Tab-separated table of C-alpha atoms in Angstrom:
chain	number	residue	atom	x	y	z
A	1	UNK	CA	-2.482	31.127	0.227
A	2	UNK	CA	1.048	31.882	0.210
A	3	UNK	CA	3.319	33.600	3.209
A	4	UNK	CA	4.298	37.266	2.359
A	5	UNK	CA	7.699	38.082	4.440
A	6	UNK	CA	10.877	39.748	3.309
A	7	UNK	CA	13.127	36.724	1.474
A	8	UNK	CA	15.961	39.143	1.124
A	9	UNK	CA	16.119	39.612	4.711
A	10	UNK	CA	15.819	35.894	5.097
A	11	UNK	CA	18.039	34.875	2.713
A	12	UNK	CA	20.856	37.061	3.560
A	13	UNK	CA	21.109	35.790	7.393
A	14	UNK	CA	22.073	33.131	6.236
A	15	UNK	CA	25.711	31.386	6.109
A	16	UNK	CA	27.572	31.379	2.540
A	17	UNK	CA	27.065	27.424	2.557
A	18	UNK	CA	23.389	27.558	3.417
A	19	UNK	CA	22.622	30.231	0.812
A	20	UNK	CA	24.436	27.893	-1.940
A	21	UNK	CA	21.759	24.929	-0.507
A	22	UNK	CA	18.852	26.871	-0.411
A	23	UNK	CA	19.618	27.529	-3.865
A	24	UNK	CA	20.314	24.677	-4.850
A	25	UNK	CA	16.700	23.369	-3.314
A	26	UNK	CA	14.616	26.432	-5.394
A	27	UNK	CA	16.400	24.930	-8.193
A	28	UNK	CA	14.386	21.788	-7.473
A	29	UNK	CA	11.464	23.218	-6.128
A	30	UNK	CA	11.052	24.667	-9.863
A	31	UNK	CA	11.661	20.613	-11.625
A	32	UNK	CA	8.536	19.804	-9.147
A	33	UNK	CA	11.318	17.096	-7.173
A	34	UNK	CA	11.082	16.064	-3.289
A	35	UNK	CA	14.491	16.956	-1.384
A	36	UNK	CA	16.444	15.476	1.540
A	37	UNK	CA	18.144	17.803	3.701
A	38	UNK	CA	21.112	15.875	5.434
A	39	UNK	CA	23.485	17.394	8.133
A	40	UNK	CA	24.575	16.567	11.779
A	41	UNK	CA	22.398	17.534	14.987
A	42	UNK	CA	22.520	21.538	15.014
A	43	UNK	CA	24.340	22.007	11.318
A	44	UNK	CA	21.120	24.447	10.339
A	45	UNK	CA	19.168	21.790	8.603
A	46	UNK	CA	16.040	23.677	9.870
A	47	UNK	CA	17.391	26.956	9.730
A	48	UNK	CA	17.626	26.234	5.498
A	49	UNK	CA	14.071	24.653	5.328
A	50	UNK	CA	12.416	27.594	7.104
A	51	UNK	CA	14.671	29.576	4.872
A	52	UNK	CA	13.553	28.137	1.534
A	53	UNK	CA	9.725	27.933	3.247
A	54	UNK	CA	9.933	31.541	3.696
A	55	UNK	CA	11.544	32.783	-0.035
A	56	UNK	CA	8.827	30.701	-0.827
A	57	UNK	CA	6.136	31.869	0.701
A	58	UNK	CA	5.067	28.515	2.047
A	59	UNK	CA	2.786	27.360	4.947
A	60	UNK	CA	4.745	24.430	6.730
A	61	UNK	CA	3.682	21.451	8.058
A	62	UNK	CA	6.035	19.384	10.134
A	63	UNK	CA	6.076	15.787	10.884
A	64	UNK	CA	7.791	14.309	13.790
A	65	UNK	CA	8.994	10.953	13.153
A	66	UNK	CA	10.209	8.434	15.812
A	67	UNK	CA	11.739	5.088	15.788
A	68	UNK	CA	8.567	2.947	16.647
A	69	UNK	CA	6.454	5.036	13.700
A	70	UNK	CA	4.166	2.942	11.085
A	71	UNK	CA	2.878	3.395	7.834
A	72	UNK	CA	-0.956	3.748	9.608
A	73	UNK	CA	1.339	7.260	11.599
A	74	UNK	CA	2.523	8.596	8.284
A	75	UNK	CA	-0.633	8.447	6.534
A	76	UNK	CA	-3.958	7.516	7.786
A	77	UNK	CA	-4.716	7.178	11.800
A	78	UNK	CA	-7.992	4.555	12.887
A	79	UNK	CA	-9.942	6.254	15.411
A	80	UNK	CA	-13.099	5.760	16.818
A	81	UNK	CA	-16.024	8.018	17.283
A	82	UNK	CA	-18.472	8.867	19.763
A	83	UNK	CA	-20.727	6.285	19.226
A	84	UNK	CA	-17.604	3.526	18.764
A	85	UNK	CA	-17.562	2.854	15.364
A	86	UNK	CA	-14.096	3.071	13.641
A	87	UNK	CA	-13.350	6.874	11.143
A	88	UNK	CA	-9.616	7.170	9.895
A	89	UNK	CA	-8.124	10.365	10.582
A	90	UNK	CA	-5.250	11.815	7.930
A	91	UNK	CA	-2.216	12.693	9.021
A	92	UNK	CA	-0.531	16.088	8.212
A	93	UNK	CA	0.994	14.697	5.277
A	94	UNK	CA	-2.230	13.809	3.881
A	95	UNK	CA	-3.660	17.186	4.838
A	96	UNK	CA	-0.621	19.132	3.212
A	97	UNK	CA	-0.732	17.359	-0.356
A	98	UNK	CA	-4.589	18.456	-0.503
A	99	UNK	CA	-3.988	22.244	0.949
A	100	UNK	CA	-0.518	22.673	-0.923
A	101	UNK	CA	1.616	23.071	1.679
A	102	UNK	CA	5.352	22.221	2.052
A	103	UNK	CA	5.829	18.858	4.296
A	104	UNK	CA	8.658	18.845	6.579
A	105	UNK	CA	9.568	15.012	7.917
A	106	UNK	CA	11.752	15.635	10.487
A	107	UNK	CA	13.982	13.238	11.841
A	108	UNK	CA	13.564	10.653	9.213
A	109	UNK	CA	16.532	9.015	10.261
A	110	UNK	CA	14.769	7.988	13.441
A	111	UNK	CA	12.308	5.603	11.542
A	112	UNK	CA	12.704	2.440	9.801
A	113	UNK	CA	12.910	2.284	6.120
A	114	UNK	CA	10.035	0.441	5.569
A	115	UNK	CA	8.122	3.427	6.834
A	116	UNK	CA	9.660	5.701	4.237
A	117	UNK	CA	8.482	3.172	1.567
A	118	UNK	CA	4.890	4.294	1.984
A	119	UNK	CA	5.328	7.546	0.323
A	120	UNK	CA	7.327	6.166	-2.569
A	121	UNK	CA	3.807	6.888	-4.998
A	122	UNK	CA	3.335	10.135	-3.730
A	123	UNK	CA	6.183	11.380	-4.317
A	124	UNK	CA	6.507	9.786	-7.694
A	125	UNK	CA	3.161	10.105	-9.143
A	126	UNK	CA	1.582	12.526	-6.617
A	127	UNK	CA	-1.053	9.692	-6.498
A	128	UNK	CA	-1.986	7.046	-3.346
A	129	UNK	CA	-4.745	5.045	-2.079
A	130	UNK	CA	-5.548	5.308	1.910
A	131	UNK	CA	-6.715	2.875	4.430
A	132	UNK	CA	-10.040	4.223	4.162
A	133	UNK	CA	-10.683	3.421	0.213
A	134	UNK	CA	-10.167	7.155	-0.482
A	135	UNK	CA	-7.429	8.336	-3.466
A	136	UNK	CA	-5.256	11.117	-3.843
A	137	UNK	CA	-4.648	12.223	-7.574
A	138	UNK	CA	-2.777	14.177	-9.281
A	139	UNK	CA	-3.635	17.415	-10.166
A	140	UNK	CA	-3.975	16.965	-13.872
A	141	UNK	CA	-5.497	14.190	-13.629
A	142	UNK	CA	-7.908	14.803	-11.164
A	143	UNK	CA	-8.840	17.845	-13.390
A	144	UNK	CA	-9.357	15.888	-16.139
A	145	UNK	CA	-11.874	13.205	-15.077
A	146	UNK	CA	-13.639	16.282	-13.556
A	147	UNK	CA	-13.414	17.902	-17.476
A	148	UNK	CA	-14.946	14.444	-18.641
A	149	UNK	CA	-17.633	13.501	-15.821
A	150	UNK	CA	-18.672	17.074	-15.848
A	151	UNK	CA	-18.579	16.116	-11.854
A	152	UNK	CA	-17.866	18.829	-9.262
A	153	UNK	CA	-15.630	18.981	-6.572
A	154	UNK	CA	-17.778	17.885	-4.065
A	155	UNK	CA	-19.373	15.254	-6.200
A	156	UNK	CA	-15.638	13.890	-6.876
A	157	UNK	CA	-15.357	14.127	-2.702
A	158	UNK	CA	-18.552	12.140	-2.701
A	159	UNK	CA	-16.726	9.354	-4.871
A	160	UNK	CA	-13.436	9.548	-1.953
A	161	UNK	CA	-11.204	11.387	-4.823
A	162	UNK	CA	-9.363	14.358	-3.795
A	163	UNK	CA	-6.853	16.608	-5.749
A	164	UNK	CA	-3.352	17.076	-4.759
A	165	UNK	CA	-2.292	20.829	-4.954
A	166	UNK	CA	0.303	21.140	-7.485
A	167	UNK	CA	2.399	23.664	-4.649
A	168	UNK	CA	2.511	20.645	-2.286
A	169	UNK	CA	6.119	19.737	-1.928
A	170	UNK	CA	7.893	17.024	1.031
A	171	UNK	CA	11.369	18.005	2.277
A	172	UNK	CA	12.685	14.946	4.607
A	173	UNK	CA	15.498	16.371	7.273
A	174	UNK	CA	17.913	13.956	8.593
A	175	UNK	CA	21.136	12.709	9.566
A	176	UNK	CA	23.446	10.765	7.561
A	177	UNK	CA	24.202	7.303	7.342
A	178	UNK	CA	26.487	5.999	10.026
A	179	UNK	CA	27.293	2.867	11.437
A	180	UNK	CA	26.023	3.639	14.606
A	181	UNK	CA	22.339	3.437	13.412
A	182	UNK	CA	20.196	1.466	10.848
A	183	UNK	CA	21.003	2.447	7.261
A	184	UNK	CA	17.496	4.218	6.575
A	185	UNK	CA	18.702	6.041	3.003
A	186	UNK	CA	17.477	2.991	0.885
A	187	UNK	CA	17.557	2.523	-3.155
A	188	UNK	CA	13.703	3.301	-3.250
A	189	UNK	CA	14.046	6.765	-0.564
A	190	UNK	CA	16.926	7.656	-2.582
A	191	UNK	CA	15.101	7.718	-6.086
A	192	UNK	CA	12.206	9.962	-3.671
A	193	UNK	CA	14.320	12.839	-3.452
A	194	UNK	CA	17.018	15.040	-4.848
A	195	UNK	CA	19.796	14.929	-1.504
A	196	UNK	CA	21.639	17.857	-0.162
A	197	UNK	CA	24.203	18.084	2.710
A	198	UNK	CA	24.798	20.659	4.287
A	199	UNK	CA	28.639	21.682	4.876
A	200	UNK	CA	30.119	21.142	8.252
A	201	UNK	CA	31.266	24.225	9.881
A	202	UNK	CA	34.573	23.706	12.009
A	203	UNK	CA	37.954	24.482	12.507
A	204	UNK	CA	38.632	28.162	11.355
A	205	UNK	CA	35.669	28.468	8.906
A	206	UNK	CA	33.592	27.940	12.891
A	207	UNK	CA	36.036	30.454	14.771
A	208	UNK	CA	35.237	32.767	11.915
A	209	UNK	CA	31.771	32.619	11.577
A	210	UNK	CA	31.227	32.948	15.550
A	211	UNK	CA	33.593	35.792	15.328
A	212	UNK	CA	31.285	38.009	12.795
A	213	UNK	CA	28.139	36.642	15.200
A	214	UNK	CA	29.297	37.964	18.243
A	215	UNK	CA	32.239	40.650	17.929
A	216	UNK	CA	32.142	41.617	21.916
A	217	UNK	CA	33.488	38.069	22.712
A	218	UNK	CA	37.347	38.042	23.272
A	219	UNK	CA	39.045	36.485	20.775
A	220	UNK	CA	40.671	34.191	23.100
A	221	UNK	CA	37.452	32.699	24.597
A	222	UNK	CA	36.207	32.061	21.245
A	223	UNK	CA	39.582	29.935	19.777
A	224	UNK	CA	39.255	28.117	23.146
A	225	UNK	CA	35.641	27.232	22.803
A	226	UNK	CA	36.084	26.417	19.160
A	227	UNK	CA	39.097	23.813	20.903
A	228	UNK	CA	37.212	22.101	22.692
A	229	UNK	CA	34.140	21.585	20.079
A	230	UNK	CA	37.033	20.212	17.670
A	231	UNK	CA	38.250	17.623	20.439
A	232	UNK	CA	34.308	16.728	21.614
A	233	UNK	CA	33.738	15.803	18.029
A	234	UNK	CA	36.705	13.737	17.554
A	235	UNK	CA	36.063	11.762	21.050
A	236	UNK	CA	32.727	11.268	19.667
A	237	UNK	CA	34.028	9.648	16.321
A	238	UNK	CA	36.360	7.948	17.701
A	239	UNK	CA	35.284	4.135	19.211
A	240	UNK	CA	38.015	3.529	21.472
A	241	UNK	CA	37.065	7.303	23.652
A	242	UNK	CA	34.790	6.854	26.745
A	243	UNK	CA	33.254	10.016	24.932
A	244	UNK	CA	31.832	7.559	21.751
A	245	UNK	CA	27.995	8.146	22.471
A	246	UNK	CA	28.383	11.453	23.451
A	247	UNK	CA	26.996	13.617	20.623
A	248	UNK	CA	29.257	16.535	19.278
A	249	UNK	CA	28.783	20.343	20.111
A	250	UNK	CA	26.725	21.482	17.297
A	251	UNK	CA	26.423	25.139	15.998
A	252	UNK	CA	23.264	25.971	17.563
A	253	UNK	CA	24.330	24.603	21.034
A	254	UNK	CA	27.599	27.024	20.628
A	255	UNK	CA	25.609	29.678	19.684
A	256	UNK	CA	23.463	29.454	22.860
A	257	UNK	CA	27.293	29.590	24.565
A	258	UNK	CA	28.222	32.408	23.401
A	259	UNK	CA	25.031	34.624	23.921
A	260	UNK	CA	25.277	33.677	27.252
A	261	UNK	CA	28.749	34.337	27.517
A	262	UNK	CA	28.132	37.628	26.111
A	263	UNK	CA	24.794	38.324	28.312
A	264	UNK	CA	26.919	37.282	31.513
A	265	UNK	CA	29.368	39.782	30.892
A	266	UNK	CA	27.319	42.518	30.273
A	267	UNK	CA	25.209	42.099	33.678
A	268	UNK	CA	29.265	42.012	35.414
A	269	UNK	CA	29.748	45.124	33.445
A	270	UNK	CA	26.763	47.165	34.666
């Protein structure tokens, strides 16, 4: 069943931009559409899925994906039993479209497009055949060979048919396209999900928002730190800088800065 917690509370921690995405995704949450959540390393990509998760009342299950992951990791896994003989375990997608919960693929950008092709019928038609001969149907119409057969749920379980919950939702999380990896948002993952970015916080709009997070820190440490995240992302764009690999200072990792800052002058202070 759903998660009760306090969405007010939830939603107003949030930043100004991430309360306009989250809205934006409850606005597609209520069409029934998939979403892509796009933003750097550290922008609050996960900070708005939990978010949204939690307004909702949502049980999440999160999938890890990697750059050698294939279509047998993403939807059925061959195992072997005690006795040797070969059973095919699902995956937490799998699992999630039957209980109703909200799928999380994180790190989609990590896996080859091909991969991401797999789900293209699930997410469409909330309907897909398995390595293991069994289907996943629709709710409705799942419901409505049951209203015809007169079969019951364990005699449609018996037959390897099994009812998507009409709650289960997929929310991929990745970076964008660049040219410094494979282009994994293809024409067939794009018509998967509705896409939102979320807002890069720099410049002032950072200095600002770090400023109403942590009010003890002198100003000047803050503009100084904010300085140097500007120039580290710059280096990092740029590819003539030794720094061209090096990944940019995201908000979480400043965050973590300037508790620490804060924590370290406290103990000097007592």
């Amino acid at each position: 069943g759903p998660v009760r917690t306090d969405w007010r509370g939830v939603f107003g921690a949030l930043l100004p931009e991430q309360r306009d995405t989250v809205t934006a995704m409850l606005l597609d949450h209520a069409t029934q559409t998939d979403m892509c959540v796009l933003g750097g390393p550290g922008s609050g990509k996960t900070t708005i899925v939990r978010a949204f998760a939690a307004i909702l009342g949502y049980v999440v299950s999160t999938v890890h994906f990697f750059q050698d992951m294939t279509s047998r990791d993403i939807l059925q896994r061959r195992s072997t039993d005690i006795d040797g003989a070969t059973v095919w375990e699902n995956t937490t997608i799998i699992r999630a479209a039957v209980r109703g919960e909200l799928a999380v693929l994180d790190g989609t950008h990590r896996t080859p497009p091909d991969v991401m092709s797999n789900l293209d019928r699930l997410c469409h038609d909330r309907d897909i055949e398995l390595f293991d001969g069994s289907r996943l149907m629709r709710w409705d119409r799942y419901d409505a060979i049951r209203q015809a057969t007169g079969y019951s749920n364990e005699m449609m379980e018996a037959r390897r048919l099994f009812r998507v919950h009409e709650s289960f939702r997929i929310v991929a999380v990745g970076e964008p396209p660049s040219a410094k990896q494979a282009q994994w948002v293809t024409s067939e993952t794009m018509a998967c999900f509705a896409f939102h970015t979320v807002p890069e916080v720099a410049g002032e709009r950072l200095a600002a928002v770090l400023r109403a997070l942590y009010p003890d820190q002198q100003d000047e440490s803050l503009q100084s730190l904010v300085q140097f995240a500007e120039q580290l992302r710059r280096a990092s764009n740029d590819s003539t800088s030794s720094l061209a690999n090096q990944r940019a200072l995201s908000l979480r990792q400043l965050r973590r800065i300037c508790t620490r800052t804060t924590n370290a002058v406290q103990d000097v202070g007592h």
